[in-house]
Coordinates of C-alpha atoms and ligand atoms in Angstrom, one line a residue:
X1 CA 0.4 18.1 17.4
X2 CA 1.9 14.5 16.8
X3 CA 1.8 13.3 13.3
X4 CA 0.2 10.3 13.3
X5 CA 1.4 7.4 10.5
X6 CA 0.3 4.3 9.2
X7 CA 3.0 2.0 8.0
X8 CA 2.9 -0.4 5.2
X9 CA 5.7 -3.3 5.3
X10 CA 5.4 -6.5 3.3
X11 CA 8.8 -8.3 5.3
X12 CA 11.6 -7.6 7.6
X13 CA 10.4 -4.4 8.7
X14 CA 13.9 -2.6 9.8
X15 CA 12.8 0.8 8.5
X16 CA 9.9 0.6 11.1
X17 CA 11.8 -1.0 13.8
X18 CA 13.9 2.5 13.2
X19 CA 11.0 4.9 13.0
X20 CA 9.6 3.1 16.2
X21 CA 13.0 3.6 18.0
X22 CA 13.1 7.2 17.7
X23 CA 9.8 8.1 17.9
X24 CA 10.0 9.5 21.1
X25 CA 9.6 13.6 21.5
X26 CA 9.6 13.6 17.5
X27 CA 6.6 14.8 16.3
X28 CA 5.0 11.5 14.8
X29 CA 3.7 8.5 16.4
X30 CA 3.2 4.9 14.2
X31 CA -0.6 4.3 15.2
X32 CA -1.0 1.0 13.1
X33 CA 1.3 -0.8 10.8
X34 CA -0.4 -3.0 7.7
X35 CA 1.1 -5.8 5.6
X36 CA 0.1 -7.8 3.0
X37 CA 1.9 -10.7 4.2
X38 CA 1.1 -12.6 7.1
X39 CA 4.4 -13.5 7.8
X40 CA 6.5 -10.5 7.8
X41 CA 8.9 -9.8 10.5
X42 CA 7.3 -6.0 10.7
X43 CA 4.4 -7.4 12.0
X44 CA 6.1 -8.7 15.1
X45 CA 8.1 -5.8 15.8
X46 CA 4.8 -4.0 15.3
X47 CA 3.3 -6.6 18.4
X48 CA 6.6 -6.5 20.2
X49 CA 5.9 -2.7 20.5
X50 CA 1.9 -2.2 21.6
X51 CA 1.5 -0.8 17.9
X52 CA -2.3 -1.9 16.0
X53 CA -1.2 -3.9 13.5
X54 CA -3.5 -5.9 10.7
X55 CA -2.6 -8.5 8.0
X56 CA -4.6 -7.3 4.6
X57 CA -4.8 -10.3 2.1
X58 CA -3.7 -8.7 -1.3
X59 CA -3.9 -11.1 -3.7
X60 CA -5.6 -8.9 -5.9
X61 CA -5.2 -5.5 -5.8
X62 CA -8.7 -4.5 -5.2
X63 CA -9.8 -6.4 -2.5
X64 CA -6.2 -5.7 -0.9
X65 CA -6.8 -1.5 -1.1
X66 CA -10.4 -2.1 -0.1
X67 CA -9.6 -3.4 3.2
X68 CA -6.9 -1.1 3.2
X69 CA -9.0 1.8 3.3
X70 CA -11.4 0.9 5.3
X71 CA -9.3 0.0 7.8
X72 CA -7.5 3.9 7.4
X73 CA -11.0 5.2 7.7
X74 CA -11.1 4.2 11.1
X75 CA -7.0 5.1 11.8
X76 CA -7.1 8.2 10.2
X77 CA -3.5 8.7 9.5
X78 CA -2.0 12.0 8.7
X79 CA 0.7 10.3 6.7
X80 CA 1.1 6.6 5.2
X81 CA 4.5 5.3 4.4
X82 CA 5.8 2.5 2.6
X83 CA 8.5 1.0 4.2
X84 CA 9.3 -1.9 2.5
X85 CA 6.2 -2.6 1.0
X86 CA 6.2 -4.5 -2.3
X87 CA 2.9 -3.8 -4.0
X88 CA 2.2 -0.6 -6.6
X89 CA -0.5 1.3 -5.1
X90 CA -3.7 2.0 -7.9
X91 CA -4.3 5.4 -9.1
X92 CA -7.8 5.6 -7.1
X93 CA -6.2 4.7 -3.9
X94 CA -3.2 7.4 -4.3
X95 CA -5.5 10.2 -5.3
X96 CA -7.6 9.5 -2.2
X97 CA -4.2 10.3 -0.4
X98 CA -2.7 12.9 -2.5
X99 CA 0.8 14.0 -1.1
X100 CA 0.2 11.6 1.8
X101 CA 1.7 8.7 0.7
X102 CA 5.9 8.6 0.9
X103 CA 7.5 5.4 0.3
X104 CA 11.4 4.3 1.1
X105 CA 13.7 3.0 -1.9
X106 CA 17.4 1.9 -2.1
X107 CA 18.5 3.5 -5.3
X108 CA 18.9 7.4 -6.2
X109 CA 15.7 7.5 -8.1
X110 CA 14.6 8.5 -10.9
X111 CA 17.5 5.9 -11.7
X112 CA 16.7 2.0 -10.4
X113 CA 13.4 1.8 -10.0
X114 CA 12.2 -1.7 -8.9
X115 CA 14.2 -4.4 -7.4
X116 CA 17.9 -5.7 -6.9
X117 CA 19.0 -2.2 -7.2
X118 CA 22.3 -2.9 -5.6
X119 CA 22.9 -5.5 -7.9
X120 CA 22.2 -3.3 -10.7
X121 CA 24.3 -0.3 -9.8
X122 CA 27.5 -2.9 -9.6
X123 CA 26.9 -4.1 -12.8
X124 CA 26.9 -1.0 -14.3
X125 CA 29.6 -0.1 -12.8
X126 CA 28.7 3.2 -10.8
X127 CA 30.8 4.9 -8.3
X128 CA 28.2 6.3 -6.3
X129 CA 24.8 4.8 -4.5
X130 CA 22.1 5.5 -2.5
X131 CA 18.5 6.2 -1.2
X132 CA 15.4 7.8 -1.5
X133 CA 12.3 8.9 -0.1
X134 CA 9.6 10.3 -2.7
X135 CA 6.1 10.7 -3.0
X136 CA 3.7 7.9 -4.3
X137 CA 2.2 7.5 -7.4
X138 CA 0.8 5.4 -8.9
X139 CA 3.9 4.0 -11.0
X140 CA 6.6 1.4 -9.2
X141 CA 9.1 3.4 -7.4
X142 CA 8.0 7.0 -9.0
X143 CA 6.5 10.5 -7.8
X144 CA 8.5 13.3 -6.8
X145 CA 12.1 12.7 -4.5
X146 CA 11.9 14.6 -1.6
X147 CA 15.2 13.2 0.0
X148 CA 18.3 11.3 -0.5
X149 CA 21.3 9.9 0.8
X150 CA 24.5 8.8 -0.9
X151 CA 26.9 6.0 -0.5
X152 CA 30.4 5.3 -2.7
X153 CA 30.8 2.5 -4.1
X154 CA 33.8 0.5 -3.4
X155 CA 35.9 -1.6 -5.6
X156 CA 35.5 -5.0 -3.8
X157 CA 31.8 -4.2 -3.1
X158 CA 29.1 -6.5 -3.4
X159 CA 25.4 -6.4 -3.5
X160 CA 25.4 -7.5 -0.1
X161 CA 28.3 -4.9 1.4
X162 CA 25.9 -2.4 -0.5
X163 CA 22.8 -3.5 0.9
X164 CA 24.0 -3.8 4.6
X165 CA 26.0 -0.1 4.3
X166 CA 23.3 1.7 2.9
X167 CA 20.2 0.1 4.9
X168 CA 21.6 2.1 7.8
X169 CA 21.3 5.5 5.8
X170 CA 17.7 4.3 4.6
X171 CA 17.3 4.4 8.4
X172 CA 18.3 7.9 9.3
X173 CA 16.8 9.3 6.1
X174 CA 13.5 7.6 6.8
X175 CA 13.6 9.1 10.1
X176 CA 14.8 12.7 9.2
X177 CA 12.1 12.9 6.3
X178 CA 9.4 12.3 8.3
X179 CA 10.3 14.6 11.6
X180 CA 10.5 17.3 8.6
X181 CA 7.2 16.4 7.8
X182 CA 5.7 16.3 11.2
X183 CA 7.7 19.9 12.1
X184 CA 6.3 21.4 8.7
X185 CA 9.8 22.1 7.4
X186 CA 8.7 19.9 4.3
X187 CA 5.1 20.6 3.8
X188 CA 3.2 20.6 0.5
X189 CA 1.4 23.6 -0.1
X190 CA 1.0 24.5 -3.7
X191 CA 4.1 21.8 -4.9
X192 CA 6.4 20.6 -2.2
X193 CA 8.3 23.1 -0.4
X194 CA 11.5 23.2 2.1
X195 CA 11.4 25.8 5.0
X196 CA 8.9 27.5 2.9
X197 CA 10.6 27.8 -0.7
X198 CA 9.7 25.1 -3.4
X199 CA 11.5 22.3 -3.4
X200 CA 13.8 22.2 -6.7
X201 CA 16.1 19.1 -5.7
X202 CA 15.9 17.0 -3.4
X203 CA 17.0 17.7 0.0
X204 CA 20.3 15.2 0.8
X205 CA 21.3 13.8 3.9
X206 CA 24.8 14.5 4.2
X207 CA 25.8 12.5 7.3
Ligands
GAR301 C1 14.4 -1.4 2.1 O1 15.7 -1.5 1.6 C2 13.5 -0.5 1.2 O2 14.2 0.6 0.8 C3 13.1 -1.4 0.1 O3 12.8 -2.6 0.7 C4 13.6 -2.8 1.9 C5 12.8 -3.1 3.1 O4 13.5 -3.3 4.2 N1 12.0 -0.9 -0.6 C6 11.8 -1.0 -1.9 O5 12.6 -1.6 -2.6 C7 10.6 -0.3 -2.5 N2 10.6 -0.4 -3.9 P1 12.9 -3.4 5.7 O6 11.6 -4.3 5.5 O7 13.9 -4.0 6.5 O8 12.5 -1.9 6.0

Protein backbone atom coordinates (compact mmCIF):
# COMPACT_ATOMS: atom_id res chain seq x y z
CA UNK A 1 0.00 0.00 0.00
CA UNK A 2 1.31 3.64 -0.88
CA UNK A 3 2.31 5.67 2.09
CA UNK A 4 0.57 8.60 1.93
CA UNK A 5 2.41 12.10 3.31
CA UNK A 6 1.56 15.40 4.25
CA UNK A 7 4.21 17.93 3.76
CA UNK A 8 4.96 20.99 5.76
CA UNK A 9 7.26 23.70 4.07
CA UNK A 10 7.36 27.37 5.24
CA UNK A 11 9.71 28.61 1.79
CA UNK A 12 11.62 27.36 -1.17
CA UNK A 13 10.35 23.94 -0.96
CA UNK A 14 13.43 21.95 -2.79
CA UNK A 15 13.14 18.93 -0.38
CA UNK A 16 9.50 18.48 -1.84
CA UNK A 17 10.19 19.36 -5.31
CA UNK A 18 12.72 16.14 -4.71
CA UNK A 19 10.24 13.90 -2.85
CA UNK A 20 7.71 14.85 -5.71
CA UNK A 21 10.30 13.89 -8.40
CA UNK A 22 10.78 10.49 -7.40
CA UNK A 23 7.73 9.53 -6.16
CA UNK A 24 6.96 7.43 -8.82
CA UNK A 25 6.80 3.26 -8.08
CA UNK A 26 8.15 4.30 -4.46
CA UNK A 27 5.93 3.49 -2.04
CA UNK A 28 4.68 6.99 -0.84
CA UNK A 29 2.61 9.57 -2.55
CA UNK A 30 2.59 13.53 -1.22
CA UNK A 31 -1.39 13.94 -0.89
CA UNK A 32 -1.32 17.63 0.38
CA UNK A 33 1.47 19.97 1.17
CA UNK A 34 0.70 22.81 4.11
CA UNK A 35 2.64 26.04 4.82
CA UNK A 36 2.39 28.62 7.03
CA UNK A 37 3.38 31.15 4.67
CA UNK A 38 1.54 32.26 1.89
CA UNK A 39 4.24 33.03 -0.12
CA UNK A 40 6.44 30.03 -0.22
CA UNK A 41 7.86 28.75 -3.34
CA UNK A 42 6.63 24.97 -2.10
CA UNK A 43 3.38 26.02 -2.52
CA UNK A 44 3.79 26.56 -6.24
CA UNK A 45 5.64 23.53 -6.89
CA UNK A 46 2.86 21.88 -4.82
CA UNK A 47 0.19 23.63 -7.69
CA UNK A 48 2.62 23.06 -10.54
CA UNK A 49 2.24 19.29 -9.66
CA UNK A 50 -1.85 18.60 -9.13
CA UNK A 51 -0.85 18.11 -5.26
CA UNK A 52 -3.82 19.67 -2.43
CA UNK A 53 -2.12 22.30 -1.03
CA UNK A 54 -3.44 24.92 1.83
CA UNK A 55 -1.90 28.08 3.37
CA UNK A 56 -2.50 27.75 7.42
CA UNK A 57 -2.08 31.26 9.01
CA UNK A 58 0.24 30.61 12.09
CA UNK A 59 0.69 33.56 13.75
CA UNK A 60 0.04 31.95 16.90
CA UNK A 61 0.73 28.63 17.46
CA UNK A 62 -2.68 27.50 18.39
CA UNK A 63 -4.80 28.69 15.94
CA UNK A 64 -1.90 27.58 13.35
CA UNK A 65 -2.05 23.59 14.72
CA UNK A 66 -5.80 23.96 14.97
CA UNK A 67 -6.31 24.39 11.41
CA UNK A 68 -3.57 22.12 10.89
CA UNK A 69 -5.33 19.26 12.32
CA UNK A 70 -8.37 19.68 11.10
CA UNK A 71 -7.29 19.98 7.93
CA UNK A 72 -5.19 16.29 8.58
CA UNK A 73 -8.45 14.89 9.82
CA UNK A 74 -9.75 15.01 6.50
CA UNK A 75 -6.14 13.99 4.69
CA UNK A 76 -5.43 11.41 6.83
CA UNK A 77 -1.70 11.06 6.30
CA UNK A 78 0.22 8.10 7.30
CA UNK A 79 3.25 10.22 7.71
CA UNK A 80 3.85 14.18 8.13
CA UNK A 81 7.24 15.65 7.25
CA UNK A 82 8.82 18.73 7.75
CA UNK A 83 10.66 19.87 5.06
CA UNK A 84 11.75 23.07 5.62
CA UNK A 85 9.30 24.11 7.88
CA UNK A 86 10.23 26.83 10.48
CA UNK A 87 7.79 26.59 13.31
CA UNK A 88 8.33 24.14 16.70
CA UNK A 89 5.45 21.91 16.76
CA UNK A 90 3.52 21.85 20.53
CA UNK A 91 3.64 18.91 22.63
CA UNK A 92 -0.31 18.24 22.15
CA UNK A 93 0.00 18.32 18.50
CA UNK A 94 3.25 15.79 18.38
CA UNK A 95 1.70 13.36 20.78
CA UNK A 96 -1.43 13.22 18.54
CA UNK A 97 1.14 11.99 15.89
CA UNK A 98 3.55 9.99 17.84
CA UNK A 99 6.42 8.56 15.58
CA UNK A 100 4.63 10.15 12.62
CA UNK A 101 6.20 13.25 12.40
CA UNK A 102 10.06 13.31 10.71
CA UNK A 103 11.47 16.55 9.91
CA UNK A 104 14.72 17.39 7.52
CA UNK A 105 17.79 19.40 9.15
CA UNK A 106 21.15 20.53 7.75
CA UNK A 107 23.47 19.76 10.62
CA UNK A 108 24.51 16.21 12.19
CA UNK A 109 22.20 16.62 15.05
CA UNK A 110 22.21 16.34 18.21
CA UNK A 111 24.94 19.06 17.31
CA UNK A 112 23.43 22.58 15.54
CA UNK A 113 20.16 22.58 16.35
CA UNK A 114 18.34 25.78 14.90
CA UNK A 115 19.49 28.01 12.15
CA UNK A 116 22.63 29.16 10.17
CA UNK A 117 24.06 25.76 10.89
CA UNK A 118 26.59 26.06 8.09
CA UNK A 119 27.72 29.16 9.33
CA UNK A 120 28.21 27.70 12.60
CA UNK A 121 30.10 24.64 11.75
CA UNK A 122 32.82 27.07 9.81
CA UNK A 123 33.24 28.99 12.61
CA UNK A 124 34.05 26.41 14.72
CA UNK A 125 36.14 25.15 12.59
CA UNK A 126 34.90 21.48 11.91
CA UNK A 127 36.10 19.19 9.34
CA UNK A 128 33.17 17.32 8.71
CA UNK A 129 29.19 18.32 7.96
CA UNK A 130 26.00 17.17 7.28
CA UNK A 131 22.28 16.18 7.62
CA UNK A 132 19.70 14.70 9.34
CA UNK A 133 16.36 13.31 9.44
CA UNK A 134 14.83 12.56 13.02
CA UNK A 135 11.76 12.24 14.65
CA UNK A 136 9.70 15.25 16.05
CA UNK A 137 9.32 16.49 19.26
CA UNK A 138 8.32 18.88 20.61
CA UNK A 139 11.87 20.72 21.17
CA UNK A 140 13.56 22.80 17.92
CA UNK A 141 15.44 20.41 15.87
CA UNK A 142 15.29 17.33 18.54
CA UNK A 143 13.73 13.62 18.84
CA UNK A 144 15.48 10.65 17.87
CA UNK A 145 18.00 10.71 14.36
CA UNK A 146 17.05 8.14 12.22
CA UNK A 147 19.41 9.03 9.28
CA UNK A 148 22.30 11.08 8.19
CA UNK A 149 24.52 12.12 5.63
CA UNK A 150 28.00 13.56 5.78
CA UNK A 151 29.91 16.16 3.84
CA UNK A 152 33.85 17.36 4.44
CA UNK A 153 34.46 20.49 4.94
CA UNK A 154 36.89 22.19 2.76
CA UNK A 155 39.40 24.83 3.44
CA UNK A 156 38.03 27.61 1.20
CA UNK A 157 34.41 26.72 2.08
CA UNK A 158 31.77 29.01 2.77
CA UNK A 159 28.44 28.97 4.19
CA UNK A 160 27.15 29.18 0.92
CA UNK A 161 29.52 26.30 -0.91
CA UNK A 162 28.22 24.29 2.27
CA UNK A 163 24.75 25.05 1.88
CA UNK A 164 24.53 24.39 -2.02
CA UNK A 165 26.83 20.88 -1.53
CA UNK A 166 24.94 19.51 1.07
CA UNK A 167 21.21 20.57 0.03
CA UNK A 168 21.72 17.85 -2.60
CA UNK A 169 22.46 15.04 0.08
CA UNK A 170 19.37 16.53 2.11
CA UNK A 171 17.66 15.53 -1.11
CA UNK A 172 18.62 11.87 -1.46
CA UNK A 173 18.46 11.34 2.28
CA UNK A 174 14.94 12.83 2.43
CA UNK A 175 14.07 10.51 -0.20
CA UNK A 176 15.79 7.23 0.97
CA UNK A 177 14.35 7.84 4.60
CA UNK A 178 11.09 7.82 3.62
CA UNK A 179 10.96 4.82 0.87
CA UNK A 180 12.43 2.92 4.21
CA UNK A 181 9.57 4.07 5.86
CA UNK A 182 6.98 3.33 3.31
CA UNK A 183 8.79 -0.42 2.58
CA UNK A 184 8.78 -1.01 6.51
CA UNK A 185 12.61 -1.35 6.63
CA UNK A 186 12.48 1.49 9.32
CA UNK A 187 9.33 0.97 11.22
CA UNK A 188 8.67 1.82 14.86
CA UNK A 189 7.49 -0.98 16.77
CA UNK A 190 8.43 -0.95 20.39
CA UNK A 191 11.54 2.03 19.69
CA UNK A 192 12.60 2.47 16.16
CA UNK A 193 14.03 -0.37 14.38
CA UNK A 194 16.12 -1.11 11.09
CA UNK A 195 15.24 -4.38 9.05
CA UNK A 196 13.81 -5.49 12.22
CA UNK A 197 16.62 -4.90 14.97
CA UNK A 198 16.51 -1.64 17.09
CA UNK A 199 17.98 1.13 15.75
CA UNK A 200 21.22 2.01 17.94
CA UNK A 201 22.78 4.84 15.47
CA UNK A 202 21.62 6.22 13.03
CA UNK A 203 21.48 4.72 9.67
CA UNK A 204 24.07 6.94 7.24
CA UNK A 205 23.87 7.56 3.70
CA UNK A 206 27.06 6.79 2.39
CA UNK A 207 26.75 7.88 -1.25
C1 LIG B 1 16.62 22.70 4.29
O1 LIG B 1 18.00 22.89 4.27
C2 LIG B 1 16.19 22.01 5.58
O2 LIG B 1 17.11 21.06 6.02
C3 LIG B 1 16.13 23.20 6.53
O3 LIG B 1 15.54 24.22 5.78
C4 LIG B 1 15.89 24.05 4.40
C5 LIG B 1 14.64 24.07 3.57
O4 LIG B 1 14.95 24.05 2.20
N1 LIG B 1 15.37 22.87 7.70
C6 LIG B 1 15.67 23.34 8.91
O5 LIG B 1 16.57 24.12 9.13
C7 LIG B 1 14.78 22.82 10.04
N2 LIG B 1 15.29 23.25 11.28
P1 LIG B 1 13.83 23.70 1.13
O6 LIG B 1 12.63 24.60 1.46
O7 LIG B 1 14.44 24.07 -0.20
O8 LIG B 1 13.50 22.24 1.25
Amino acid sequence: MTMRLAVFISGRGSNLAALLGAQKNSGYQVVHVISNNAQAQGLEIAHENGVNNSHVLWKERDSGEKHALALLETIQPDLIVLAGFMKVLSAEFVGRFENKIINIHPSLLPLYPGLNTHQRVLDDQQSTHGASVHVVDDQLDHGQVLSQTRINIEANDTAATLSERLIEKEHRLLIKTVQMIASGQLSCDNGWRFEGEPLLKPWVEDT
